[in-house]
PDB file of C-alpha atoms in Angstrom:
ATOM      1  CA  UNK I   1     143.902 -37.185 264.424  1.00  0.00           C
ATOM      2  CA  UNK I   2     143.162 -37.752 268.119  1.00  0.00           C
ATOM      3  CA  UNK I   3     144.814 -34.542 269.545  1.00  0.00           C
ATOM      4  CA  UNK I   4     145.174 -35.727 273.327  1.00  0.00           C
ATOM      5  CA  UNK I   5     148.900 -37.272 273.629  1.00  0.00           C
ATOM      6  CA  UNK I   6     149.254 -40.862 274.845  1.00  0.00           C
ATOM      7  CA  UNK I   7     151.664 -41.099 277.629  1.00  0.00           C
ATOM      8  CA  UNK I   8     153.692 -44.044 277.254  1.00  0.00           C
ATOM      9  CA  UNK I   9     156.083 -45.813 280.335  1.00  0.00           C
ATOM     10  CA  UNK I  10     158.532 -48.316 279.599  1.00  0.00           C
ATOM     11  CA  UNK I  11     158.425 -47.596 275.798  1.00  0.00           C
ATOM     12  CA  UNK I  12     162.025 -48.283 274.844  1.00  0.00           C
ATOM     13  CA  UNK I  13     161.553 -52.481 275.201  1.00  0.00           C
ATOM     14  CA  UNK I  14     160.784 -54.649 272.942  1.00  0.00           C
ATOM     15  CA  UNK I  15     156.506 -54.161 273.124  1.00  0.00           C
ATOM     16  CA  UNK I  16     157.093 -50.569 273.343  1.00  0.00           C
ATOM     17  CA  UNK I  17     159.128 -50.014 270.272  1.00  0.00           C
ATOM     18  CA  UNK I  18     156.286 -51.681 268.666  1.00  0.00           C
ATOM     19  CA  UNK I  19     153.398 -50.119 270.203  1.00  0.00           C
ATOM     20  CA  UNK I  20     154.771 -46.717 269.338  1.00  0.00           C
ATOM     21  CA  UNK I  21     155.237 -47.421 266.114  1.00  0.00           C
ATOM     22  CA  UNK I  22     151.679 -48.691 265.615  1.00  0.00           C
ATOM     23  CA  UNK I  23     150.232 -46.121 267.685  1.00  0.00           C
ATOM     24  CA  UNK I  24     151.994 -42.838 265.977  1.00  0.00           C
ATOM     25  CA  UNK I  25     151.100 -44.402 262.225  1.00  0.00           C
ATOM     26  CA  UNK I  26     147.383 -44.765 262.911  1.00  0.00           C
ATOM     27  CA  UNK I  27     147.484 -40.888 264.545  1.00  0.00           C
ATOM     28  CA  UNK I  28     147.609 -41.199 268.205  1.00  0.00           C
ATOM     29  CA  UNK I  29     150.633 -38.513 269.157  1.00  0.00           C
ATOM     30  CA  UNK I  30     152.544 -40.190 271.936  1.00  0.00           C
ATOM     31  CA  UNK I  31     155.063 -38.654 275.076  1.00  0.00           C
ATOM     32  CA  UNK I  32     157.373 -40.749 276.189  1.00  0.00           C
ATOM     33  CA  UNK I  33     159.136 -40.489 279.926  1.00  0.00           C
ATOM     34  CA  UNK I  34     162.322 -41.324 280.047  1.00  0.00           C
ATOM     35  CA  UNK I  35     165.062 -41.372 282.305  1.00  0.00           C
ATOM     36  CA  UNK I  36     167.828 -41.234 279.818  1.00  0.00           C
ATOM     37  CA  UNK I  37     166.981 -39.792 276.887  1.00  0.00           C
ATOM     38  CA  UNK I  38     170.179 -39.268 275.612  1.00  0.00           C
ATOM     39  CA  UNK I  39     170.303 -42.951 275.388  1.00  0.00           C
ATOM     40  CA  UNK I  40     167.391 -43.210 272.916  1.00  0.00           C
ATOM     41  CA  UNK I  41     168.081 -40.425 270.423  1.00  0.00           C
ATOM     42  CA  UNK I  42     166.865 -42.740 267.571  1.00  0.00           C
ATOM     43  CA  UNK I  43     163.205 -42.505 269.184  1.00  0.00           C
ATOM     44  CA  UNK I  44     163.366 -39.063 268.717  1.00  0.00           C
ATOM     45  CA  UNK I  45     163.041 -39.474 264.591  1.00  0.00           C
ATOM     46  CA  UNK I  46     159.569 -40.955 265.240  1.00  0.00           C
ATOM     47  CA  UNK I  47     156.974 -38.474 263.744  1.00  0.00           C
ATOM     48  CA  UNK I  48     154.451 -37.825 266.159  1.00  0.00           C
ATOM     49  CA  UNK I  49     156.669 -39.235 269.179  1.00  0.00           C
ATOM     50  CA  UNK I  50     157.613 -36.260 272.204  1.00  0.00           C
ATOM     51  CA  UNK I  51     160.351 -37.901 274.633  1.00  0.00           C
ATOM     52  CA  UNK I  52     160.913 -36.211 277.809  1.00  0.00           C
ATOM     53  CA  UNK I  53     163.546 -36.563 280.710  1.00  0.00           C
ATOM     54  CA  UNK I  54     161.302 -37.357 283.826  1.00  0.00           C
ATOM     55  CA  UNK I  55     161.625 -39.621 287.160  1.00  0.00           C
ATOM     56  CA  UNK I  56     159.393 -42.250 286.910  1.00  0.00           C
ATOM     57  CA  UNK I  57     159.196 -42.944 290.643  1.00  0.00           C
ATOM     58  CA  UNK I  58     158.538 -39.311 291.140  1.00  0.00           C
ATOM     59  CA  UNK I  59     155.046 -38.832 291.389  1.00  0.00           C
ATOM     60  CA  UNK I  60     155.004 -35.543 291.004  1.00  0.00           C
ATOM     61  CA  UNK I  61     157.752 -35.137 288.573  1.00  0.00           C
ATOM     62  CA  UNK I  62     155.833 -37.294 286.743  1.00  0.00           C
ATOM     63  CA  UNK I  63     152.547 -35.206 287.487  1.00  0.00           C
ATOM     64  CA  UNK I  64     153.754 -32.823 285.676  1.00  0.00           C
ATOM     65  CA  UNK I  65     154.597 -34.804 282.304  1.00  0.00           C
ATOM     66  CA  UNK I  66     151.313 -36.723 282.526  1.00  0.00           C
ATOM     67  CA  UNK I  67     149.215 -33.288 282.287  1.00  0.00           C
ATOM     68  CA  UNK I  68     147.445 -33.021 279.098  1.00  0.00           C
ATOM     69  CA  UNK I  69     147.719 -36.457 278.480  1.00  0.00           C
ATOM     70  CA  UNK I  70     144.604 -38.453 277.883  1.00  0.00           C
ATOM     71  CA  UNK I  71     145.873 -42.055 278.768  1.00  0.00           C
ATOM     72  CA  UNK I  72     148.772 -43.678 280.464  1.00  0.00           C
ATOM     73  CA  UNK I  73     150.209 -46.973 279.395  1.00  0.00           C
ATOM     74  CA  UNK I  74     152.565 -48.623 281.827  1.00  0.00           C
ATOM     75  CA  UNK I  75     154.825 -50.841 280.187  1.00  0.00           C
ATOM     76  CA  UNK I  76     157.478 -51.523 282.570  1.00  0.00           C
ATOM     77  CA  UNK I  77     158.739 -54.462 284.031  1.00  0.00           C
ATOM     78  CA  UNK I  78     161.799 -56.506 284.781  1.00  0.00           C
ATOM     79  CA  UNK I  79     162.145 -60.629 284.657  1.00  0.00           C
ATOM     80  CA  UNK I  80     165.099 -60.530 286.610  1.00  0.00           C
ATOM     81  CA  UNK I  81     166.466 -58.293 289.447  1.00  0.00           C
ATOM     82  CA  UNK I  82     169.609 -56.297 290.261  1.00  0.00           C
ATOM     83  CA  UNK I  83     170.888 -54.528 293.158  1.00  0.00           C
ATOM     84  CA  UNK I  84     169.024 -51.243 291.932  1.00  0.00           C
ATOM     85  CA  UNK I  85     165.884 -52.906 290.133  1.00  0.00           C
ATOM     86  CA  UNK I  86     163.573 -55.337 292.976  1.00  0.00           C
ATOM     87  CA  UNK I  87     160.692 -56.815 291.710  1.00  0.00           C
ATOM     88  CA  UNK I  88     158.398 -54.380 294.116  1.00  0.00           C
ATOM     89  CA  UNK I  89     159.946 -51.436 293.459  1.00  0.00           C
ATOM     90  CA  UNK I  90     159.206 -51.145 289.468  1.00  0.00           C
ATOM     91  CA  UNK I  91     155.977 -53.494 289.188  1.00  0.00           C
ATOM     92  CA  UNK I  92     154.883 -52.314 292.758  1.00  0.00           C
ATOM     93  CA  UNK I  93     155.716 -49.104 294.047  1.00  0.00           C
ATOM     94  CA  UNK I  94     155.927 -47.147 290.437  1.00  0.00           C
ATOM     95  CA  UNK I  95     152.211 -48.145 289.835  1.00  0.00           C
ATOM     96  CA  UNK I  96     151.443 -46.105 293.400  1.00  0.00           C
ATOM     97  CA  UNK I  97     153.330 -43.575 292.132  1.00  0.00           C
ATOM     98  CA  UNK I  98     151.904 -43.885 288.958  1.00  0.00           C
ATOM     99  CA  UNK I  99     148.016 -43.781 289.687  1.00  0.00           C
ATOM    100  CA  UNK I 100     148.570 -41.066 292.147  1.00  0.00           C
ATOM    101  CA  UNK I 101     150.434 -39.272 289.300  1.00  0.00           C
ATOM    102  CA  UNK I 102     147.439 -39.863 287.042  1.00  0.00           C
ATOM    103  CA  UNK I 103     144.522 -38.954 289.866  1.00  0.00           C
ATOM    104  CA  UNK I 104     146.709 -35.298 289.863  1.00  0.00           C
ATOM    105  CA  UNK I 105     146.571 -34.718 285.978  1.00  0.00           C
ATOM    106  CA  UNK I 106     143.411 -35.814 285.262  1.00  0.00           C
ATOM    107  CA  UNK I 107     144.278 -38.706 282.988  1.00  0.00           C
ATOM    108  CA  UNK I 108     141.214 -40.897 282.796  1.00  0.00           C
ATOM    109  CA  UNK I 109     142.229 -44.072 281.081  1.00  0.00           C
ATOM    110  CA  UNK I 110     145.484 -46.513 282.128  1.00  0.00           C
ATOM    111  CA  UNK I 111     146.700 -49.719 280.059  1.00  0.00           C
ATOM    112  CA  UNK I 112     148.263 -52.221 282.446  1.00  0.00           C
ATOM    113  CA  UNK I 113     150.961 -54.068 281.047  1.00  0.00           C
ATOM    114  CA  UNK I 114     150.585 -57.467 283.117  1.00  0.00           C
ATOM    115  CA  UNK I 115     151.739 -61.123 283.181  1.00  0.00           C
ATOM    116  CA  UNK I 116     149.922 -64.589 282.422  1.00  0.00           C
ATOM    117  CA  UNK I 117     149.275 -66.044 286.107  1.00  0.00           C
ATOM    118  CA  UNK I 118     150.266 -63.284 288.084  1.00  0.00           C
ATOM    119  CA  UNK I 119     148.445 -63.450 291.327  1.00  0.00           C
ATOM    120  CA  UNK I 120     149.330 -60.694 294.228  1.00  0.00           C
ATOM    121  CA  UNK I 121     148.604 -64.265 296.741  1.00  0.00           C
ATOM    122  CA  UNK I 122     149.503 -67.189 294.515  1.00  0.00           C
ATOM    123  CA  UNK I 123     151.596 -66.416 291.875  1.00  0.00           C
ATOM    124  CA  UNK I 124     154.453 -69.281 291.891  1.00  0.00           C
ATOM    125  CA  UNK I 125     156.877 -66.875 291.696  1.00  0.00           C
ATOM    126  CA  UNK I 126     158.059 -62.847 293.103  1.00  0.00           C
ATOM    127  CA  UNK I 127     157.914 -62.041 289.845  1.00  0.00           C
ATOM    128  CA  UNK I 128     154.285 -63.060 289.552  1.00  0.00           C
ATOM    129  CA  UNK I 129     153.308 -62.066 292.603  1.00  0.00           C
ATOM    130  CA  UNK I 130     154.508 -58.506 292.605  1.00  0.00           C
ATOM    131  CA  UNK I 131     153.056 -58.468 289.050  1.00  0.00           C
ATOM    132  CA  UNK I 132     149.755 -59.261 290.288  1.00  0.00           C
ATOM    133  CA  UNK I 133     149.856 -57.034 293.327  1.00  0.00           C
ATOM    134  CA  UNK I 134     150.827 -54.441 290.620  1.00  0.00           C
ATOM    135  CA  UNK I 135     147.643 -55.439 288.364  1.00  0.00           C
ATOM    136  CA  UNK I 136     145.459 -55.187 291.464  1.00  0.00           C
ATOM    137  CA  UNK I 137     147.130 -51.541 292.330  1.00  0.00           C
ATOM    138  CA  UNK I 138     145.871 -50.188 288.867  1.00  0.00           C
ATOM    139  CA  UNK I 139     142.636 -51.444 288.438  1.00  0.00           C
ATOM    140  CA  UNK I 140     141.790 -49.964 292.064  1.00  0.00           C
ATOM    141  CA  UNK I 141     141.954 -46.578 290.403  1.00  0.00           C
ATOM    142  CA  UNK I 142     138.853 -47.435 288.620  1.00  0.00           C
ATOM    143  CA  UNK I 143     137.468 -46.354 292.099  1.00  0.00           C
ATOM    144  CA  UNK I 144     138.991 -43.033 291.544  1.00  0.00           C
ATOM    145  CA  UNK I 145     137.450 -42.310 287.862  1.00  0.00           C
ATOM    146  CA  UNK I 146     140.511 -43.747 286.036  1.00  0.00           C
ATOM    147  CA  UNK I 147     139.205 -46.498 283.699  1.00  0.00           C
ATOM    148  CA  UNK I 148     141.527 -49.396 283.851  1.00  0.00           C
ATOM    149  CA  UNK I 149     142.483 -52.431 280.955  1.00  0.00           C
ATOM    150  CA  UNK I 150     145.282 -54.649 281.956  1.00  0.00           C
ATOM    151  CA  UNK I 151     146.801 -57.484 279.686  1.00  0.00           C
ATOM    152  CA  UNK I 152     148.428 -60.789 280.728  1.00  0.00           C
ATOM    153  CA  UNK I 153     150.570 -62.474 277.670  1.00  0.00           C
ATOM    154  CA  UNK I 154     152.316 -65.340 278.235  1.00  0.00           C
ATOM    155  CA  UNK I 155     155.898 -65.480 276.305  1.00  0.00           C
ATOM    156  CA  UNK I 156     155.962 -62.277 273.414  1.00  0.00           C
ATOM    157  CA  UNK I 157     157.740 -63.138 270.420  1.00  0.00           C
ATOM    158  CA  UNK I 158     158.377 -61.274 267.284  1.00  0.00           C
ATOM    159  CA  UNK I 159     161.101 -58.901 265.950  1.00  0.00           C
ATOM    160  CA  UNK I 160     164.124 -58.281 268.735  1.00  0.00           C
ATOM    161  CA  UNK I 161     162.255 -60.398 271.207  1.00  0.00           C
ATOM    162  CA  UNK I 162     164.295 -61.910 273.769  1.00  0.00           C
ATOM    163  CA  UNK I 163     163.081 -65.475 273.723  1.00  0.00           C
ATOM    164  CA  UNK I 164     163.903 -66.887 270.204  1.00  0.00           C
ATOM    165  CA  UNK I 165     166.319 -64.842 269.572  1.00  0.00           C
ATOM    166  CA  UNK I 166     168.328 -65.773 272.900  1.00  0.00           C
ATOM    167  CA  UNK I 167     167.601 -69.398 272.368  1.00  0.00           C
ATOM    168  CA  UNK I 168     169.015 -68.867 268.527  1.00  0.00           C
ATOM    169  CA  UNK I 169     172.164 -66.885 269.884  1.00  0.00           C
ATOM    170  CA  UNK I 170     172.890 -70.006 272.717  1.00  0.00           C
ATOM    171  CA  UNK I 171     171.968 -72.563 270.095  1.00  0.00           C
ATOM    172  CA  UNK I 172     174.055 -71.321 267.690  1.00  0.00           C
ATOM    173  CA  UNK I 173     177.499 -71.465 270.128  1.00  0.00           C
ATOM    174  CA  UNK I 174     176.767 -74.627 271.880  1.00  0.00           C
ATOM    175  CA  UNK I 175     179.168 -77.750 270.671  1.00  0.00           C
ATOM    176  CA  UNK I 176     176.549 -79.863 269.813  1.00  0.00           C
ATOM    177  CA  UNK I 177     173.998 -80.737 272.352  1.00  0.00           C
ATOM    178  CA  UNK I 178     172.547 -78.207 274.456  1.00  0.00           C
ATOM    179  CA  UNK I 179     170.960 -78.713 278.200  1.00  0.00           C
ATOM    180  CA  UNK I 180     167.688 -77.383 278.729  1.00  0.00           C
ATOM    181  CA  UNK I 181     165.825 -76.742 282.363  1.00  0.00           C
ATOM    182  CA  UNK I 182     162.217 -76.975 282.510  1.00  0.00           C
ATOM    183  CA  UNK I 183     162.116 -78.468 279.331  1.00  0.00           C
ATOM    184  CA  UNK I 184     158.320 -80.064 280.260  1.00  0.00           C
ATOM    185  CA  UNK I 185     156.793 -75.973 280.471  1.00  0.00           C
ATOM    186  CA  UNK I 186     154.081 -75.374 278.817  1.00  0.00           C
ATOM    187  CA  UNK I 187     153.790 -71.731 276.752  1.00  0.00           C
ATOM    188  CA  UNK I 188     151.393 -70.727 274.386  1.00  0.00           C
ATOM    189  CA  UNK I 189     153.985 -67.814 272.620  1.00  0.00           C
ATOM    190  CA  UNK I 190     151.914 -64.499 271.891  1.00  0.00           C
ATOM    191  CA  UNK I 191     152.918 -62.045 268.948  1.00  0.00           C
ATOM    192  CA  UNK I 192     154.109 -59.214 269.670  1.00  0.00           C
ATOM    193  CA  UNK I 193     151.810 -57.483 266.920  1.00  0.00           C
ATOM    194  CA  UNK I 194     148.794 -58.858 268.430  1.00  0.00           C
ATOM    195  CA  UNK I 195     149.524 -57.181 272.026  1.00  0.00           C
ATOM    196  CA  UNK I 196     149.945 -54.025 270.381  1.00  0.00           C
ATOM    197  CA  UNK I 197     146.577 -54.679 268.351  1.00  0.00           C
ATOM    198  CA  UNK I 198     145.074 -55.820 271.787  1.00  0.00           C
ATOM    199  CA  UNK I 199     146.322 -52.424 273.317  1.00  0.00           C
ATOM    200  CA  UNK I 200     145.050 -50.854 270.386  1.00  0.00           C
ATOM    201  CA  UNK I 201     141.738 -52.003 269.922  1.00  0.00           C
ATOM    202  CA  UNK I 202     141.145 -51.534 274.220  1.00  0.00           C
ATOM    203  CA  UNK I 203     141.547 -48.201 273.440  1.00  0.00           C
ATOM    204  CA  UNK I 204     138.602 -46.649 272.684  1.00  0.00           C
ATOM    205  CA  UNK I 205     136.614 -49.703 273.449  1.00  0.00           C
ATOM    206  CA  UNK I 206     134.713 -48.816 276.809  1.00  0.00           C
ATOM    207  CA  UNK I 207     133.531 -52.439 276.984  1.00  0.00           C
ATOM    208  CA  UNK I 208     137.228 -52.689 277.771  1.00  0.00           C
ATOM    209  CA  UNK I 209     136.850 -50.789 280.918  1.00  0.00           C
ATOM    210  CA  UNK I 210     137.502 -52.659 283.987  1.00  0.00           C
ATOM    211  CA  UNK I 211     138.747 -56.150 281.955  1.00  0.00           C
ATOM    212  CA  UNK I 212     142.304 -58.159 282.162  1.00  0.00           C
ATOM    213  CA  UNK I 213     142.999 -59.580 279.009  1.00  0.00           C
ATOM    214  CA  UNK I 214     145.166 -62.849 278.899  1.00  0.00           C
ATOM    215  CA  UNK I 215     146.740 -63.241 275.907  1.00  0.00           C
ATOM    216  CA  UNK I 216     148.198 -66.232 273.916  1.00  0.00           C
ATOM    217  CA  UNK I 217     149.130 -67.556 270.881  1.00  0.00           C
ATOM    218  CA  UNK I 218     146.885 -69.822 268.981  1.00  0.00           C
ATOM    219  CA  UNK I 219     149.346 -73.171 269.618  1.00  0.00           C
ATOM    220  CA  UNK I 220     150.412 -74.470 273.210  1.00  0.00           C
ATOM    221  CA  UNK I 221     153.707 -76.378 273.311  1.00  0.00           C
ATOM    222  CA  UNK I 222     156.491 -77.718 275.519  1.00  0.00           C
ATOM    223  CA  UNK I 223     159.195 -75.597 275.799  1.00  0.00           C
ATOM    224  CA  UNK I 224     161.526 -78.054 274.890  1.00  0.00           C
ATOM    225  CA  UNK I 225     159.910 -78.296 271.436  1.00  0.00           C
ATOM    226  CA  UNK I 226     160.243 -74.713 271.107  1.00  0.00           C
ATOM    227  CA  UNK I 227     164.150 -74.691 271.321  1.00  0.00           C
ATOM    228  CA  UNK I 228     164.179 -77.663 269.293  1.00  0.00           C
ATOM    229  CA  UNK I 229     161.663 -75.738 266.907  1.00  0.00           C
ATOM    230  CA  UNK I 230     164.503 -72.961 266.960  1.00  0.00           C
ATOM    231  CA  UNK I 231     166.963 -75.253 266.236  1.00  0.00           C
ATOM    232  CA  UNK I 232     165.424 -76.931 262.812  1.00  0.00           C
ATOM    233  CA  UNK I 233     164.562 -72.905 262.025  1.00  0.00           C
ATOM    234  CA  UNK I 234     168.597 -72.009 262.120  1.00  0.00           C
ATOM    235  CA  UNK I 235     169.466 -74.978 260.814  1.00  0.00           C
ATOM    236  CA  UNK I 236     171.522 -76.149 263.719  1.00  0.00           C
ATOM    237  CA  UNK I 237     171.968 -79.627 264.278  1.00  0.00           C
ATOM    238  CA  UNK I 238     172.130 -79.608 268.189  1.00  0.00           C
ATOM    239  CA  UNK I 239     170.576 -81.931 270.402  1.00  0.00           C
ATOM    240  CA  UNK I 240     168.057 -80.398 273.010  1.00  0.00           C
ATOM    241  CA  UNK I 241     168.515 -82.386 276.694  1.00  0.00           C
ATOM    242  CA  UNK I 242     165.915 -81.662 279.061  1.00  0.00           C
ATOM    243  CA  UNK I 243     167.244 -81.632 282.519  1.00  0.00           C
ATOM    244  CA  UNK I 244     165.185 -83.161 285.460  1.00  0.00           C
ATOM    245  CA  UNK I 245     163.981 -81.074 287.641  1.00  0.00           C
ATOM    246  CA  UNK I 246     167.202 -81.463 290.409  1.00  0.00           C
ATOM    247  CA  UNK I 247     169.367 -80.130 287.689  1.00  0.00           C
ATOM    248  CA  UNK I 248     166.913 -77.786 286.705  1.00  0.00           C
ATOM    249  CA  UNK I 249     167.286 -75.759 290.021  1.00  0.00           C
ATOM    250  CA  UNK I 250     170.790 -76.221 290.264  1.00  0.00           C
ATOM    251  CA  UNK I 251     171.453 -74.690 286.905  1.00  0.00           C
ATOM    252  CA  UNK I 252     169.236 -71.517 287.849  1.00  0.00           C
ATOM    253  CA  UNK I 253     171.471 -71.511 291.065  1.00  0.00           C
ATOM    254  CA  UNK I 254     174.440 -71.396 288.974  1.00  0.00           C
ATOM    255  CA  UNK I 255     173.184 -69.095 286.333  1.00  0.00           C
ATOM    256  CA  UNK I 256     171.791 -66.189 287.953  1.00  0.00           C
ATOM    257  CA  UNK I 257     175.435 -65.242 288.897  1.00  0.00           C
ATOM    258  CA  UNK I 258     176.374 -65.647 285.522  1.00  0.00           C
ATOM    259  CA  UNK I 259     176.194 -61.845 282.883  1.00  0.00           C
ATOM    260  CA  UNK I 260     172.919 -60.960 282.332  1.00  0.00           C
ATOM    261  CA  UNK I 261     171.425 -63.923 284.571  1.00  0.00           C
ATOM    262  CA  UNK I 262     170.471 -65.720 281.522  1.00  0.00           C
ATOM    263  CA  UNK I 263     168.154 -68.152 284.295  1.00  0.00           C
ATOM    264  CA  UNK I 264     167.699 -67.463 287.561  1.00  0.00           C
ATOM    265  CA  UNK I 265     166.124 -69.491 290.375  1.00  0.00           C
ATOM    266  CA  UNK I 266     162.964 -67.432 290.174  1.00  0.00           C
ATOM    267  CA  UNK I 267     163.247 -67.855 286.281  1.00  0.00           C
ATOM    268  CA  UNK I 268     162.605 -71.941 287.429  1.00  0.00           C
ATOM    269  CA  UNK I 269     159.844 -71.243 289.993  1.00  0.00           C
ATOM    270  CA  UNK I 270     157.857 -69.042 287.076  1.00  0.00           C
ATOM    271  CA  UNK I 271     158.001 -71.814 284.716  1.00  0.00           C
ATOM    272  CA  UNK I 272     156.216 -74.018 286.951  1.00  0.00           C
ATOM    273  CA  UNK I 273     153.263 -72.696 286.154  1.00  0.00           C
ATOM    274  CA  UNK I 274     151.894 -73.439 282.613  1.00  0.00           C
ATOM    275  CA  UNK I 275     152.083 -70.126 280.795  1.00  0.00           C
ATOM    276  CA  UNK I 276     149.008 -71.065 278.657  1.00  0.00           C
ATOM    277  CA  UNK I 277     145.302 -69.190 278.526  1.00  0.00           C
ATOM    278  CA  UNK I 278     142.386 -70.385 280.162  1.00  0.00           C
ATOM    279  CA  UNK I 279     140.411 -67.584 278.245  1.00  0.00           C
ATOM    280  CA  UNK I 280     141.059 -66.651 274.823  1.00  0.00           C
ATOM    281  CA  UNK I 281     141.376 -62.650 275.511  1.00  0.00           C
ATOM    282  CA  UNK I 282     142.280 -61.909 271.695  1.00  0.00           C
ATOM    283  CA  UNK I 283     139.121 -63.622 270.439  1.00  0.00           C
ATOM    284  CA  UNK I 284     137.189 -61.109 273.419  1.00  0.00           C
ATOM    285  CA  UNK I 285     138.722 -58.478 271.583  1.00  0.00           C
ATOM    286  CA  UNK I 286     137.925 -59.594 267.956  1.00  0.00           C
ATOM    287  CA  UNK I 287     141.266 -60.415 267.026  1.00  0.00           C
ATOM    288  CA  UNK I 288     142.800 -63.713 265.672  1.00  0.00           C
ATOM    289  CA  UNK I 289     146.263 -64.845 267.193  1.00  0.00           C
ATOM    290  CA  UNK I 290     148.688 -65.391 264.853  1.00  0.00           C
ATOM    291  CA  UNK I 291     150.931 -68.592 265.237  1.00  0.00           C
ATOM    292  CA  UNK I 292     155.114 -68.931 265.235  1.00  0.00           C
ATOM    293  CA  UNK I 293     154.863 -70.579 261.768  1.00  0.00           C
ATOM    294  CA  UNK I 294     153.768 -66.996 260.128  1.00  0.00           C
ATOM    295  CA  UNK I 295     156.377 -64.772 261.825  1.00  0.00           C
ATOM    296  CA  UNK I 296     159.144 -66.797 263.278  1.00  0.00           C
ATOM    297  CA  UNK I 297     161.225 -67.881 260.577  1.00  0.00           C
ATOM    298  CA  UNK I 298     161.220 -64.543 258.940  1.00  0.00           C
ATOM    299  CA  UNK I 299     163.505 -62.896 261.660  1.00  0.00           C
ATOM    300  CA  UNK I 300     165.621 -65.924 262.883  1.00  0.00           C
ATOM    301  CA  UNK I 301     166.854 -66.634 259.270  1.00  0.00           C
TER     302      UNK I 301
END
């Protein structure tokens, strides 16, 4: 068993539920810094799995929970902001806090949870840019000794993800026809499994070292055939109308002020860039992506 704990950040969502699991089973003890604890006592049945209170914008608070550990994955990140989460302030200023957090303890390796696209300059939307500028904060503490991987999946799906399974809960209500924006994106869906694998394999790979990793599923489609793909899987009869792109922004206007901003006008400007691969990071990492067909159906039914 590798003795040295992994410290894990944002390891209550849906990737990190899944990377602890994989992570604890093959012998890897992991510490996981959480706000609220209380709120995750289930977490605390994982053998192998230490959960701490801590302030993750603390850098010295978290300092101190970092020590002893021998790697640092940052997992956090937010599609949508609220008055108390901005886009800058968790994929920004925690990674500063973060890396100088990491310099103090000693911890010499950090896995970058990323996005497809994101680009500090160019990203089409804040939520791609400040996950870029975030990307870019990390891997500059390979300057400082800390050896850096970061990953950049397009859409995740698997078990509790939040992107078939929301489509299945809306599809499932709607009276019969359901309005779609952006129907013309392009994705190329990732599974969940193979990000953890990624993380996994990046590991204790020093070739690794200093790399960003897109990763994407083996298939690219239209979003609009992935709803309707949701649809057949449910066995909802529902018809899937893609809105032009005028009603497109209007219904992110409108939604964002809906519960849980289900789409949200930066939502729109993300999906105007294709979230599909130009490199094939899984294959870089000897791994084979795994396609909807093999996974989907088994959760949605």
């Amino acid at each position: 068993m590798n003795k040295t704990p992994i410290c894990i950040l944002g390891g209550t969502g849906f990737v990190g539920r899944h990377l602890i699991n994989a992570l604890t089973a093959t012998g890897y003890p992991c510490r996981l810094i959480l706000r609220r604890p209380e709120r995750y006592r289930d977490l605390r049945l994982v053998p192998g799995l230490e959960v701490r209170p801590g302030d993750l914008f603390d850098a010295e608070d978290l300092g101190r929970h970092l020590a002893g550990c021998g790697t640092v994955i940052n997992l956090v990140g937010i599609l949508n902001e609220t008055r108390t989460s901005r886009f800058e302030r968790v994929h920004v200023e925690l990674v500063e806090h973060l890396v100088a957090a990491a310099r103090t303890a000693g911890v010499g390796r950090l896995l970058q949870m990323s996005a497809l696209h994101a680009d500090a300059l160019s990203g089409g939307s804040r939520y791609l840019r400040s996950k870029g500028a975030g990307e870019d904060l990390a891997h500059r503490a390979l300057e400082s000794g800390i050896a850096v991987t970061s990953f950049q999946p397009s859409v995740i799906f698997g078990r509790g993800d939040r992107f078939f399974n929301r489509f299945a809960g809306l599809l499932r209500i709607v009276p019969g026809f359901f309005p779609l924006a952006c129907p013309n994106a392009r994705l190329a869906p990732v599974y969940v499994g193979d990000v953890v694998a990624a993380m996994h394999t990046a590991l204790a790979d020093p070739a690794t070292h200093g790399q960003r990793y897109p990763l994407c599923g083996p298939r690219v489609f239209r979003l609009q055939e992935l709803v309707e793909y949701t649809a057949a899987t449910i066995d909802r009869r529902v018809r899937v109308v893609g809105l032009g792109n005028g009603l497109s922004r209007l219904q992110a206007r409108v939604f964002e002020w809906l519960p849980g901003q289900p789409f949200t006008r930066d939502n729109y400007l993300s999906l105007q860039t294709d979230n599909v691969c130009t490199r094939d990071g899984l294959a870089e990492l000897g791994l084979r992506a795994t396609d909807i067909a093999a996974v989907v159906p088994g959760y949605l039914r």
